[in-house]
């Protein structure tokens, strides 16, 4: 967080977002108007008061019936980065107390939007020409249907699975907000305060792969948590080798100010870098989409590729598929394609007449 020289600016300044919410007393925003993550619907009010020379700070949490609300109203006007994709927050905050995470400081405890508000926002988006919905939050849980589901945690999926999971209809694309398979082994489990173990993680992944063959599962890995042993790390590597996640977000541990983990003795920087290189090599050593060549898939086209000669679409598993623009005007359409080339992170498909 930096706003050096803000006192010499000729323009007024309003700071918003998670960082100032999580560190409201940070020296860099002293004397600056700040609007919190749950108060963004009052941004006009804050700007107007700031223009009058007042310093305004709205950092409170909204509550309904004594419980934390989801946040700013879902029906606020918005400008979509992609007019075909609607991003809807279904809740904010989380139920966890992870020792390394700063998000809890900014977002607080879990607060959800009522289902009717989420549905109303989705209907409005479809009326405005949207063809794809993203449900987002710090922890979405598990949803059925053809939705792109963002981050979730194994404990809440385990609750949903229940007995034998016969009535569970998992999504075709899931991202786990988890640091590694072995983060919950022994002392490190207690240090990180993650509420599940490696076996829980495997159980969830195995269940989803069994119920939805071809499902896309992404996960996060934090390399070098202070109490991570070499054996812990090897367990993480083994899990990546076992499941060959198509998407793996590899991060080095960074001590977030104010978190319990920031007070722990850190591993040597070179050791953390070494572990990051090892797991990155494993990740880049397999080809997750090679078996899909020749498959026929239904793909929803939602954007242009960076090369400007292909459309970008996603199949029901949210795998990225490129279709050449010579196939016709396909933006916003659902088309049938046959995969003819598979690459490291995506595939190329030809439209089936």
Coordinates of C-alpha atoms in Angstrom, one line a residue:
X1 CA 0.0 0.0 0.0
X2 CA 1.6 3.2 -1.1
X3 CA 0.3 6.7 -1.7
X4 CA 3.6 8.6 -1.4
X5 CA 3.3 12.3 -2.1
X6 CA -0.5 12.3 -1.8
X7 CA -0.3 15.5 0.3
X8 CA 1.2 17.3 -2.6
X9 CA -1.4 16.2 -5.1
X10 CA -3.6 18.9 -6.7
X11 CA -6.5 16.4 -6.9
X12 CA -8.5 14.9 -4.2
X13 CA -8.0 11.2 -3.4
X14 CA -10.3 8.4 -2.3
X15 CA -9.0 5.0 -1.5
X16 CA -11.2 1.9 -1.7
X17 CA -10.8 -1.9 -1.6
X18 CA -9.5 -4.7 0.6
X19 CA -6.1 -3.4 1.5
X20 CA -7.2 -0.2 3.2
X21 CA -10.1 -2.1 4.8
X22 CA -7.6 -4.6 6.3
X23 CA -5.0 -1.9 7.3
X24 CA -7.1 1.2 8.1
X25 CA -4.3 2.7 10.4
X26 CA -1.6 2.3 7.8
X27 CA 0.5 5.5 7.7
X28 CA 0.2 5.8 3.9
X29 CA -3.5 6.5 4.0
X30 CA -3.5 8.9 7.0
X31 CA -5.7 11.9 6.2
X32 CA -7.2 10.2 3.1
X33 CA -10.8 9.4 2.5
X34 CA -11.3 5.6 2.6
X35 CA -14.4 3.5 1.6
X36 CA -14.6 -0.1 2.7
X37 CA -15.6 -3.2 0.8
X38 CA -19.1 -3.2 2.1
X39 CA -19.8 0.5 1.6
X40 CA -19.0 0.9 -2.1
X41 CA -22.6 1.8 -2.8
X42 CA -21.9 5.1 -0.9
X43 CA -18.9 6.1 -3.2
X44 CA -20.7 9.1 -4.6
X45 CA -21.4 10.4 -1.1
X46 CA -17.7 9.9 -0.1
X47 CA -16.4 11.6 -3.3
X48 CA -18.7 14.6 -2.8
X49 CA -17.6 15.1 0.8
X50 CA -14.0 14.7 -0.1
X51 CA -14.3 17.4 -2.8
X52 CA -15.6 19.7 0.0
X53 CA -12.3 19.1 1.8
X54 CA -13.6 16.6 4.3
X55 CA -11.9 13.3 5.1
X56 CA -14.5 10.4 5.2
X57 CA -13.9 6.9 6.4
X58 CA -16.6 4.3 5.9
X59 CA -15.2 0.9 7.0
X60 CA -18.2 -0.6 8.9
X61 CA -19.8 -4.0 8.3
X62 CA -23.4 -4.0 7.2
X63 CA -25.8 -6.2 9.3
X64 CA -29.3 -7.4 8.8
X65 CA -31.1 -8.8 11.8
X66 CA -27.9 -8.8 13.8
X67 CA -26.1 -10.9 11.2
X68 CA -23.4 -9.7 8.7
X69 CA -24.9 -8.9 5.3
X70 CA -23.4 -9.8 2.0
X71 CA -22.2 -6.3 1.3
X72 CA -23.1 -3.6 -1.2
X73 CA -26.4 -4.1 -3.1
X74 CA -26.2 -6.5 -6.0
X75 CA -28.3 -4.2 -8.2
X76 CA -25.8 -1.4 -8.3
X77 CA -25.0 -0.1 -11.9
X78 CA -21.9 -1.6 -13.4
X79 CA -19.8 -1.6 -16.5
X80 CA -18.8 -5.1 -17.4
X81 CA -15.3 -5.8 -18.7
X82 CA -16.9 -8.4 -20.9
X83 CA -20.5 -7.6 -21.9
X84 CA -21.2 -11.4 -22.2
X85 CA -20.1 -12.3 -18.7
X86 CA -21.8 -11.4 -15.5
X87 CA -19.9 -11.7 -12.2
X88 CA -22.1 -12.1 -9.1
X89 CA -20.8 -12.1 -5.6
X90 CA -23.0 -14.5 -3.6
X91 CA -21.3 -13.8 -0.2
X92 CA -18.3 -12.1 1.3
X93 CA -16.0 -13.1 4.1
X94 CA -15.4 -16.6 5.4
X95 CA -15.7 -19.0 8.3
X96 CA -12.0 -19.8 8.6
X97 CA -9.2 -18.3 10.7
X98 CA -6.2 -19.3 8.6
X99 CA -3.0 -17.9 10.2
X100 CA -1.4 -16.8 7.0
X101 CA -4.4 -15.0 5.4
X102 CA -5.0 -11.3 5.4
X103 CA -8.4 -11.5 3.6
X104 CA -10.2 -12.2 6.9
X105 CA -9.0 -8.8 8.2
X106 CA -10.6 -7.0 5.3
X107 CA -13.7 -9.1 4.6
X108 CA -14.6 -10.3 8.1
X109 CA -16.9 -13.2 8.9
X110 CA -19.2 -14.8 6.3
X111 CA -22.1 -12.8 5.1
X112 CA -24.4 -14.0 2.4
X113 CA -26.8 -12.4 -0.1
X114 CA -30.4 -13.7 0.0
X115 CA -31.1 -16.2 -2.9
X116 CA -33.8 -14.0 -4.3
X117 CA -31.3 -11.1 -4.8
X118 CA -28.8 -13.3 -6.6
X119 CA -31.5 -14.7 -8.8
X120 CA -32.8 -11.2 -9.6
X121 CA -29.3 -10.0 -10.5
X122 CA -28.8 -13.1 -12.8
X123 CA -32.2 -12.5 -14.6
X124 CA -31.3 -8.8 -15.1
X125 CA -28.0 -9.8 -16.6
X126 CA -29.5 -12.2 -19.0
X127 CA -32.0 -9.5 -20.1
X128 CA -29.0 -7.3 -20.8
X129 CA -27.4 -9.9 -23.2
X130 CA -25.1 -11.8 -20.8
X131 CA -24.6 -15.5 -21.7
X132 CA -22.3 -16.7 -18.9
X133 CA -22.4 -16.3 -15.1
X134 CA -19.6 -16.4 -12.6
X135 CA -20.5 -16.9 -9.0
X136 CA -17.8 -15.4 -6.8
X137 CA -16.8 -15.0 -3.2
X138 CA -14.0 -16.0 -0.9
X139 CA -15.7 -19.4 -0.6
X140 CA -18.6 -20.2 -2.9
X141 CA -19.2 -23.7 -1.6
X142 CA -20.4 -26.1 -4.2
X143 CA -23.2 -25.4 -6.7
X144 CA -24.8 -27.6 -9.4
X145 CA -25.5 -26.9 -13.0
X146 CA -23.3 -25.4 -15.7
X147 CA -21.8 -22.6 -13.7
X148 CA -18.2 -21.6 -13.3
X149 CA -17.6 -22.0 -9.5
X150 CA -14.8 -20.0 -7.9
X151 CA -12.8 -20.8 -4.9
X152 CA -14.1 -23.1 -2.2
X153 CA -12.7 -25.2 0.7
X154 CA -12.9 -29.0 1.2
X155 CA -14.6 -28.8 4.6
X156 CA -17.8 -27.3 3.1
X157 CA -17.8 -29.7 0.2
X158 CA -17.5 -32.6 2.7
X159 CA -20.6 -31.3 4.5
X160 CA -22.5 -31.2 1.2
X161 CA -21.4 -34.7 0.2
X162 CA -22.8 -36.2 3.3
X163 CA -23.3 -40.0 3.4
X164 CA -22.7 -41.4 -0.1
X165 CA -23.4 -38.2 -2.0
X166 CA -26.1 -39.8 -4.2
X167 CA -28.1 -36.6 -4.4
X168 CA -25.1 -34.3 -5.0
X169 CA -24.7 -32.8 -8.4
X170 CA -21.3 -31.2 -8.5
X171 CA -20.3 -28.4 -10.9
X172 CA -18.1 -29.3 -13.9
X173 CA -15.4 -26.8 -12.9
X174 CA -14.1 -26.2 -9.3
X175 CA -11.3 -24.3 -7.8
X176 CA -10.1 -25.3 -4.3
X177 CA -8.7 -22.6 -2.1
X178 CA -6.2 -24.9 -0.5
X179 CA -2.5 -24.5 0.0
X180 CA -1.4 -28.1 -0.5
X181 CA -2.4 -31.6 0.2
X182 CA 0.0 -31.9 3.1
X183 CA -0.7 -28.6 4.7
X184 CA -2.8 -30.4 7.3
X185 CA -0.3 -32.9 8.4
X186 CA 0.9 -32.8 12.0
X187 CA 2.1 -29.5 13.4
X188 CA 1.6 -27.6 10.2
X189 CA -2.1 -28.3 10.3
X190 CA -2.3 -26.6 13.7
X191 CA -0.1 -23.7 12.6
X192 CA -2.1 -22.9 9.5
X193 CA -5.5 -23.6 11.2
X194 CA -6.8 -25.4 8.1
X195 CA -9.8 -27.4 9.1
X196 CA -9.2 -30.5 6.9
X197 CA -6.5 -33.1 6.2
X198 CA -4.8 -34.5 3.2
X199 CA -7.2 -37.5 3.2
X200 CA -10.2 -35.1 3.2
X201 CA -8.8 -33.3 0.2
X202 CA -8.3 -36.6 -1.7
X203 CA -11.7 -37.8 -0.8
X204 CA -13.3 -34.7 -2.2
X205 CA -11.3 -34.8 -5.4
X206 CA -11.9 -38.5 -5.9
X207 CA -15.6 -38.0 -5.4
X208 CA -15.9 -35.2 -7.9
X209 CA -13.8 -37.0 -10.5
X210 CA -16.1 -40.1 -10.1
X211 CA -19.3 -38.1 -10.3
X212 CA -18.3 -35.8 -13.1
X213 CA -15.8 -37.5 -15.4
X214 CA -13.6 -34.9 -17.0
X215 CA -14.2 -32.3 -14.3
X216 CA -11.7 -29.5 -14.2
X217 CA -10.2 -29.1 -10.7
X218 CA -7.8 -26.2 -9.9
X219 CA -6.0 -25.7 -6.7
X220 CA -3.5 -23.4 -5.0
X221 CA -0.1 -24.3 -3.5
X222 CA 1.8 -22.1 -1.0
X223 CA 5.5 -23.1 -0.9
X224 CA 7.5 -22.5 2.2
X225 CA 5.0 -22.0 5.0
X226 CA 7.2 -21.5 8.1
X227 CA 6.6 -24.9 9.6
X228 CA 6.6 -26.8 6.3
X229 CA 9.1 -29.7 6.4
X230 CA 10.7 -31.3 3.4
X231 CA 8.5 -34.3 3.9
X232 CA 5.4 -32.1 3.9
X233 CA 6.5 -30.6 0.6
X234 CA 7.2 -34.0 -0.9
X235 CA 3.6 -34.9 0.0
X236 CA 2.4 -31.9 -1.9
X237 CA 4.5 -32.8 -4.9
X238 CA 3.0 -36.3 -4.8
X239 CA -0.5 -35.0 -4.9
X240 CA 0.2 -32.8 -7.9
X241 CA 1.8 -35.8 -9.7
X242 CA -1.2 -37.9 -8.8
X243 CA -4.0 -35.6 -9.9
X244 CA -2.2 -33.6 -12.6
X245 CA -4.3 -30.5 -12.0
X246 CA -4.9 -28.5 -15.3
X247 CA -4.6 -25.3 -13.3
X248 CA -2.2 -24.9 -10.4
X249 CA -1.6 -21.6 -8.8
X250 CA 1.9 -21.7 -7.2
X251 CA 2.8 -19.1 -4.6
X252 CA 5.7 -18.5 -2.3
X253 CA 4.7 -17.9 1.4
X254 CA 4.6 -14.2 2.1
X255 CA 4.0 -13.0 5.7
X256 CA 0.9 -10.8 5.7
X257 CA 1.3 -8.0 8.3
X258 CA -0.9 -8.6 11.3
X259 CA -1.4 -12.3 10.7
X260 CA -0.2 -15.0 13.2
X261 CA 2.0 -16.6 10.6
X262 CA 3.9 -13.3 10.2
X263 CA 5.3 -13.9 13.7
X264 CA 6.6 -17.3 12.8
X265 CA 10.3 -18.0 12.0
X266 CA 10.5 -18.1 8.2
X267 CA 12.3 -20.7 6.1
X268 CA 15.4 -19.5 4.2
X269 CA 14.5 -17.6 1.0
X270 CA 16.6 -19.9 -1.2
X271 CA 14.9 -23.0 0.2
X272 CA 11.4 -21.5 -0.5
X273 CA 12.6 -20.7 -4.1
X274 CA 13.9 -24.2 -4.5
X275 CA 10.6 -25.8 -3.5
X276 CA 8.8 -23.4 -5.9
X277 CA 11.0 -24.4 -8.8
X278 CA 10.6 -28.1 -8.0
X279 CA 6.8 -28.0 -8.0
X280 CA 6.7 -25.7 -11.0
X281 CA 8.8 -28.3 -12.9
X282 CA 6.3 -31.0 -12.0
X283 CA 3.4 -28.9 -13.1
X284 CA 4.9 -28.0 -16.5
X285 CA 6.0 -31.6 -17.0
X286 CA 2.6 -33.1 -17.8
X287 CA 0.0 -32.4 -20.6
X288 CA -3.5 -32.3 -19.0
X289 CA -5.5 -32.0 -22.3
X290 CA -3.7 -34.5 -24.6
X291 CA -6.4 -37.1 -24.3
X292 CA -9.1 -34.7 -25.6
X293 CA -7.9 -34.6 -29.2
X294 CA -10.8 -35.9 -31.4
X295 CA -13.4 -35.2 -28.8
X296 CA -16.6 -33.3 -29.8
X297 CA -17.5 -30.6 -27.4
X298 CA -20.1 -27.9 -26.9
X299 CA -18.3 -24.5 -26.5
X300 CA -19.7 -21.1 -25.4
X301 CA -17.8 -18.3 -27.2
X302 CA -17.4 -15.2 -25.0
X303 CA -14.3 -13.3 -26.1
X304 CA -11.5 -12.6 -28.6
X305 CA -8.1 -14.3 -28.3
X306 CA -5.1 -12.0 -27.9
X307 CA -3.9 -13.0 -31.4
X308 CA -7.2 -11.4 -32.8
X309 CA -7.6 -14.3 -35.2
X310 CA -9.4 -16.7 -32.8
X311 CA -12.4 -16.7 -30.6
X312 CA -12.1 -17.9 -27.1
X313 CA -14.7 -20.3 -25.7
X314 CA -15.1 -22.7 -22.9
X315 CA -16.6 -26.1 -22.7
X316 CA -18.8 -27.4 -19.8
X317 CA -15.6 -28.2 -17.9
X318 CA -14.4 -24.6 -18.4
X319 CA -11.4 -25.8 -20.5
X320 CA -10.3 -23.0 -22.8
X321 CA -10.9 -23.7 -26.5
X322 CA -9.8 -21.5 -29.5
X323 CA -11.9 -21.4 -32.7
X324 CA -10.6 -19.6 -35.8
X325 CA -12.6 -16.5 -36.7
X326 CA -12.9 -17.9 -40.3
X327 CA -15.6 -20.2 -38.9
X328 CA -18.0 -17.3 -38.9
X329 CA -19.4 -14.8 -36.4
X330 CA -19.7 -16.9 -33.2
X331 CA -19.4 -14.3 -30.4
X332 CA -22.0 -15.1 -27.7
X333 CA -23.0 -18.4 -29.3
X334 CA -22.9 -22.0 -28.2
X335 CA -21.3 -24.1 -30.9
X336 CA -20.3 -27.7 -31.5
X337 CA -16.6 -28.2 -32.2
X338 CA -14.1 -31.1 -32.6
X339 CA -10.8 -30.7 -30.8
X340 CA -7.9 -31.1 -33.3
X341 CA -4.9 -29.7 -31.3
X342 CA -4.2 -29.9 -27.6
X343 CA -1.7 -27.6 -26.0
X344 CA -0.4 -27.1 -22.5
X345 CA -3.2 -24.8 -21.3
X346 CA -5.8 -24.9 -24.0
X347 CA -7.1 -26.7 -27.1
X348 CA -8.0 -25.7 -30.6
X349 CA -11.3 -26.8 -32.1
X350 CA -13.0 -26.8 -35.5
X351 CA -16.7 -26.0 -35.8
X352 CA -18.8 -29.0 -36.8
X353 CA -21.3 -28.1 -39.5

